[in-house]
Amino acid sequence: MFDVEKSAPQPGRFIRGRLLPLILCLLALAGSAYVSVAGISSEERRDREWRAASPCPASAPADTRADCVTTLSGVVARVEATMNKNGDDDWLHFRGGEPVDRLNVLYDTATAFAPGDRVTLAWWRGDLMTVAGAHRTADENVPRPGGIAGGAVFFILAAGCLAVLVLVRRRRDGLPVVAGEPARPNASAFLVALAVAAVWAVPLAGVRPDPPVAVPVAAAGVLTVLVLLARAWRVSGRTAPVTPRPLPEGEDVFLPARFLQEAPHDAGLEGSHIVLGAGPMALLLHGGPGRFAGKEIRPGRFTVRGLRHPRRTTEHNVPAGWYVAELLDSGTPVRLTAAPADLLLLVQELERAGPSQDGTV
């Protein structure tokens, strides 16, 4: 009788199927937690320095004005605002060329002001930082560490999700079925943990609270995600072996199953169910009752070579959760697919009708 346990689990499957997804999730969690609490160091530093900058004294020489805020006033003479991606066509023109003839600004800044508005321009370290009018202040180069940190956290977690998804989907295409092997690849358990991490890490990074608030929130979030990762590790582990479906005495059992055919087409292998029990094994185009139009599967016709999971790239029409049996039909390879317990029963019946052949699929 064909033994689904004769293939030993390979260490590579354990590493690819469980260890690597866990490591990727832990790295994504560590990176997102760090950025959520510490932020992006360069932007955080620039933000602190900008907020601490003081106005330049009127008597300060030009070469010492880099670290203080220089403010100049002017009257808007004309506005050019053209929404495009590079922002090269958005300008503020100033009356009398004071303090400058024109300034290239962001689209939102250009649309915030109208001809005749008196504005104050603030420069810091050679960059235009703000344009302030009577009713609105438009930011130009003001640091936004929260937005950058939130985006960084999002991309870290998204990259972790993508890596885990690709890894799990590539993991076991067409590998042999082994009793007690790791559960069928399912990225959802690991992806749920990363999704929960995004729920707290992205807002935390965007809000940028002080450490007394950020650290406890991040610690609670990390503990929650670690619990979810422990669950993902557990559910991706070994499962109980699949056992064949019991066959009642003297009764016909109709099992959903079909042969996966390739050219040349064999009309003798067409069918959606296989019946066995009270009579000989037969292939049917219906699920019963009765054996009407059944095509008998003669004893000894098929030799069982092995069971495996479907290949995602070439056998995408196999229902989710079904296995594939590799058979030889008078030396010609054919494939039979069915639910695991049903397929094991069919394999047993085929082997009772003819000798099996050892080999690894």
mmCIF file of C-alpha atoms in Angstrom, residues 21-186:
data_model
loop_
_atom_site.group_PDB
_atom_site.id
_atom_site.type_symbol
_atom_site.label_atom_id
_atom_site.label_comp_id
_atom_site.label_asym_id
_atom_site.label_seq_id
_atom_site.Cartn_x
_atom_site.Cartn_y
_atom_site.Cartn_z
ATOM 1 C CA PRO A 21 8.247 34.486 7.852
ATOM 2 C CA LEU A 22 8.718 34.839 11.605
ATOM 3 C CA ILE A 23 12.115 36.531 11.207
ATOM 4 C CA LEU A 24 10.767 38.894 8.547
ATOM 5 C CA CYS A 25 7.840 39.843 10.786
ATOM 6 C CA LEU A 26 10.123 40.434 13.786
ATOM 7 C CA LEU A 27 12.434 42.640 11.707
ATOM 8 C CA ALA A 28 9.483 44.651 10.382
ATOM 9 C CA LEU A 29 8.095 44.986 13.928
ATOM 10 C CA ALA A 30 11.443 46.108 15.358
ATOM 11 C CA GLY A 31 11.989 48.653 12.587
ATOM 12 C CA SER A 32 8.499 50.111 12.798
ATOM 13 C CA ALA A 33 8.601 50.333 16.610
ATOM 14 C CA TYR A 34 11.955 52.102 16.546
ATOM 15 C CA VAL A 35 10.868 54.647 13.934
ATOM 16 C CA SER A 36 7.565 55.195 15.767
ATOM 17 C CA VAL A 37 9.379 56.132 18.980
ATOM 18 C CA ALA A 38 12.637 57.674 17.731
ATOM 19 C CA GLY A 39 11.376 59.092 14.424
ATOM 20 C CA ILE A 40 13.687 59.881 11.500
ATOM 21 C CA SER A 41 16.767 61.345 13.157
ATOM 22 C CA SER A 42 17.723 63.883 10.468
ATOM 23 C CA GLU A 43 14.212 65.317 10.188
ATOM 24 C CA GLU A 44 13.719 65.252 13.952
ATOM 25 C CA ARG A 45 16.934 67.212 14.431
ATOM 26 C CA ARG A 46 16.065 69.733 11.702
ATOM 27 C CA ASP A 47 12.573 70.176 13.151
ATOM 28 C CA ARG A 48 13.949 70.876 16.634
ATOM 29 C CA GLU A 49 16.501 73.332 15.263
ATOM 30 C CA TRP A 50 13.869 75.157 13.190
ATOM 31 C CA ARG A 51 11.538 75.494 16.162
ATOM 32 C CA ALA A 52 14.401 76.784 18.304
ATOM 33 C CA ALA A 53 15.640 79.292 15.715
ATOM 34 C CA SER A 54 15.280 82.938 16.722
ATOM 35 C CA PRO A 55 14.827 86.025 14.501
ATOM 36 C CA CYS A 56 18.028 87.531 13.145
ATOM 37 C CA PRO A 57 19.041 90.843 14.758
ATOM 38 C CA ALA A 58 18.855 93.762 12.369
ATOM 39 C CA SER A 59 22.569 94.439 12.839
ATOM 40 C CA ALA A 60 23.650 90.846 12.156
ATOM 41 C CA PRO A 61 26.024 90.542 9.175
ATOM 42 C CA ALA A 62 24.894 88.461 6.194
ATOM 43 C CA ASP A 63 27.404 85.638 6.802
ATOM 44 C CA THR A 64 26.000 84.965 10.293
ATOM 45 C CA ARG A 65 22.314 84.767 9.332
ATOM 46 C CA ALA A 66 22.263 81.068 8.365
ATOM 47 C CA ASP A 67 21.038 79.766 11.740
ATOM 48 C CA CYS A 68 18.614 82.575 12.560
ATOM 49 C CA VAL A 69 15.324 83.440 10.835
ATOM 50 C CA THR A 70 15.398 86.306 8.355
ATOM 51 C CA THR A 71 12.008 87.929 7.694
ATOM 52 C CA LEU A 72 11.243 90.214 4.754
ATOM 53 C CA SER A 73 7.981 91.837 3.718
ATOM 54 C CA GLY A 74 6.430 92.457 0.329
ATOM 55 C CA VAL A 75 3.160 92.906 -1.550
ATOM 56 C CA VAL A 76 1.934 90.281 -3.967
ATOM 57 C CA ALA A 77 1.570 91.761 -7.459
ATOM 58 C CA ARG A 78 0.622 88.671 -9.432
ATOM 59 C CA VAL A 79 0.093 84.951 -8.860
ATOM 60 C CA GLU A 80 0.892 82.123 -11.274
ATOM 61 C CA ALA A 81 -0.562 78.782 -10.188
ATOM 62 C CA THR A 82 -0.517 75.770 -12.503
ATOM 63 C CA MET A 83 -1.148 72.410 -10.881
ATOM 64 C CA ASN A 84 1.497 69.967 -12.081
ATOM 65 C CA LYS A 85 3.759 67.376 -10.579
ATOM 66 C CA ASN A 86 7.043 69.283 -10.514
ATOM 67 C CA GLY A 87 5.694 72.651 -9.311
ATOM 68 C CA ASP A 88 7.961 74.642 -11.640
ATOM 69 C CA ASP A 89 5.125 76.883 -12.833
ATOM 70 C CA ASP A 90 3.841 78.185 -9.481
ATOM 71 C CA TRP A 91 5.087 81.710 -8.724
ATOM 72 C CA LEU A 92 4.473 84.701 -6.500
ATOM 73 C CA HIS A 93 5.401 88.034 -8.164
ATOM 74 C CA PHE A 94 6.051 91.011 -5.882
ATOM 75 C CA ARG A 95 5.243 94.663 -6.417
ATOM 76 C CA GLY A 96 8.286 96.807 -7.086
ATOM 77 C CA GLY A 97 10.572 93.746 -7.023
ATOM 78 C CA GLU A 98 10.701 93.863 -3.220
ATOM 79 C CA PRO A 99 11.973 91.820 -1.486
ATOM 80 C CA VAL A 100 12.536 89.847 -4.737
ATOM 81 C CA ASP A 101 11.038 90.020 -8.204
ATOM 82 C CA ARG A 102 9.362 86.600 -7.944
ATOM 83 C CA LEU A 103 9.508 83.358 -5.943
ATOM 84 C CA ASN A 104 8.899 79.766 -7.055
ATOM 85 C CA VAL A 105 6.569 78.282 -4.422
ATOM 86 C CA LEU A 106 4.340 75.280 -3.860
ATOM 87 C CA TYR A 107 0.959 75.183 -5.591
ATOM 88 C CA ASP A 108 -0.883 75.442 -2.251
ATOM 89 C CA THR A 109 1.167 78.517 -1.345
ATOM 90 C CA ALA A 110 0.475 80.205 -4.685
ATOM 91 C CA THR A 111 -3.262 79.632 -4.412
ATOM 92 C CA ALA A 112 -3.373 80.867 -0.789
ATOM 93 C CA PHE A 113 -2.670 84.478 -1.756
ATOM 94 C CA ALA A 114 -4.092 87.056 -4.161
ATOM 95 C CA PRO A 115 -2.717 90.223 -5.780
ATOM 96 C CA GLY A 116 -2.514 93.036 -3.236
ATOM 97 C CA ASP A 117 -1.902 90.767 -0.200
ATOM 98 C CA ARG A 118 0.885 91.908 2.092
ATOM 99 C CA VAL A 119 3.021 88.923 3.119
ATOM 100 C CA THR A 120 6.013 88.200 5.296
ATOM 101 C CA LEU A 121 8.652 85.774 4.013
ATOM 102 C CA ALA A 122 10.755 83.784 6.487
ATOM 103 C CA TRP A 123 14.148 82.368 5.386
ATOM 104 C CA TRP A 124 16.269 79.940 7.363
ATOM 105 C CA ARG A 125 19.551 78.368 6.283
ATOM 106 C CA GLY A 126 19.022 79.585 2.749
ATOM 107 C CA ASP A 127 15.535 78.069 2.353
ATOM 108 C CA LEU A 128 12.174 79.823 2.213
ATOM 109 C CA MET A 129 10.330 78.362 5.201
ATOM 110 C CA THR A 130 6.977 80.189 5.415
ATOM 111 C CA VAL A 131 4.898 82.767 3.588
ATOM 112 C CA ALA A 132 2.590 84.503 6.066
ATOM 113 C CA GLY A 133 -0.328 86.770 5.221
ATOM 114 C CA ALA A 134 -3.083 88.402 7.222
ATOM 115 C CA HIS A 135 -5.278 85.313 7.220
ATOM 116 C CA ARG A 136 -3.002 82.378 6.446
ATOM 117 C CA THR A 137 0.537 81.053 6.811
ATOM 118 C CA ALA A 138 1.774 78.667 4.119
ATOM 119 C CA ASP A 139 4.629 76.285 4.885
ATOM 120 C CA GLU A 140 7.258 75.752 2.205
ATOM 121 C CA ASN A 141 10.260 73.837 3.596
ATOM 122 C CA VAL A 142 9.115 73.359 7.192
ATOM 123 C CA PRO A 143 10.246 69.904 8.423
ATOM 124 C CA ARG A 144 7.487 67.324 8.881
ATOM 125 C CA PRO A 145 9.126 64.500 10.833
ATOM 126 C CA GLY A 146 5.804 62.906 11.754
ATOM 127 C CA GLY A 147 4.702 62.537 8.156
ATOM 128 C CA ILE A 148 8.046 61.115 7.068
ATOM 129 C CA ALA A 149 8.220 58.742 10.044
ATOM 130 C CA GLY A 150 4.630 57.567 9.464
ATOM 131 C CA GLY A 151 5.404 56.918 5.813
ATOM 132 C CA ALA A 152 8.589 55.073 6.743
ATOM 133 C CA VAL A 153 6.707 52.833 9.179
ATOM 134 C CA PHE A 154 4.028 52.121 6.576
ATOM 135 C CA PHE A 155 6.595 51.105 3.964
ATOM 136 C CA ILE A 156 8.532 48.958 6.451
ATOM 137 C CA LEU A 157 5.399 47.011 7.355
ATOM 138 C CA ALA A 158 4.203 46.866 3.732
ATOM 139 C CA ALA A 159 7.574 45.472 2.664
ATOM 140 C CA GLY A 160 7.362 42.862 5.432
ATOM 141 C CA CYS A 161 3.843 41.868 4.330
ATOM 142 C CA LEU A 162 4.909 41.578 0.692
ATOM 143 C CA ALA A 163 7.990 39.524 1.556
ATOM 144 C CA VAL A 164 5.993 37.113 3.724
ATOM 145 C CA LEU A 165 3.250 36.792 1.114
ATOM 146 C CA VAL A 166 5.694 36.059 -1.717
ATOM 147 C CA LEU A 167 7.672 33.644 0.450
ATOM 148 C CA VAL A 168 4.623 31.662 1.526
ATOM 149 C CA ARG A 169 3.092 31.566 -1.957
ATOM 150 C CA ARG A 170 6.335 30.247 -3.479
ATOM 151 C CA ARG A 171 7.010 27.812 -0.690
ATOM 152 C CA ARG A 172 5.400 24.502 -1.480
ATOM 153 C CA ASP A 173 4.177 24.477 -5.053
ATOM 154 C CA GLY A 174 3.880 20.835 -5.995
ATOM 155 C CA LEU A 175 5.914 19.415 -3.104
ATOM 156 C CA PRO A 176 5.041 15.897 -1.930
ATOM 157 C CA VAL A 177 2.379 15.407 0.718
ATOM 158 C CA VAL A 178 3.872 14.097 3.960
ATOM 159 C CA ALA A 179 1.835 13.113 6.989
ATOM 160 C CA GLY A 180 2.354 15.592 9.807
ATOM 161 C CA GLU A 181 4.120 18.132 7.587
ATOM 162 C CA PRO A 182 3.664 21.867 8.226
ATOM 163 C CA ALA A 183 0.201 23.136 7.471
ATOM 164 C CA ARG A 184 -0.604 24.247 3.956
ATOM 165 C CA PRO A 185 1.012 27.660 3.295
ATOM 166 C CA ASN A 186 -1.159 30.429 4.647
#
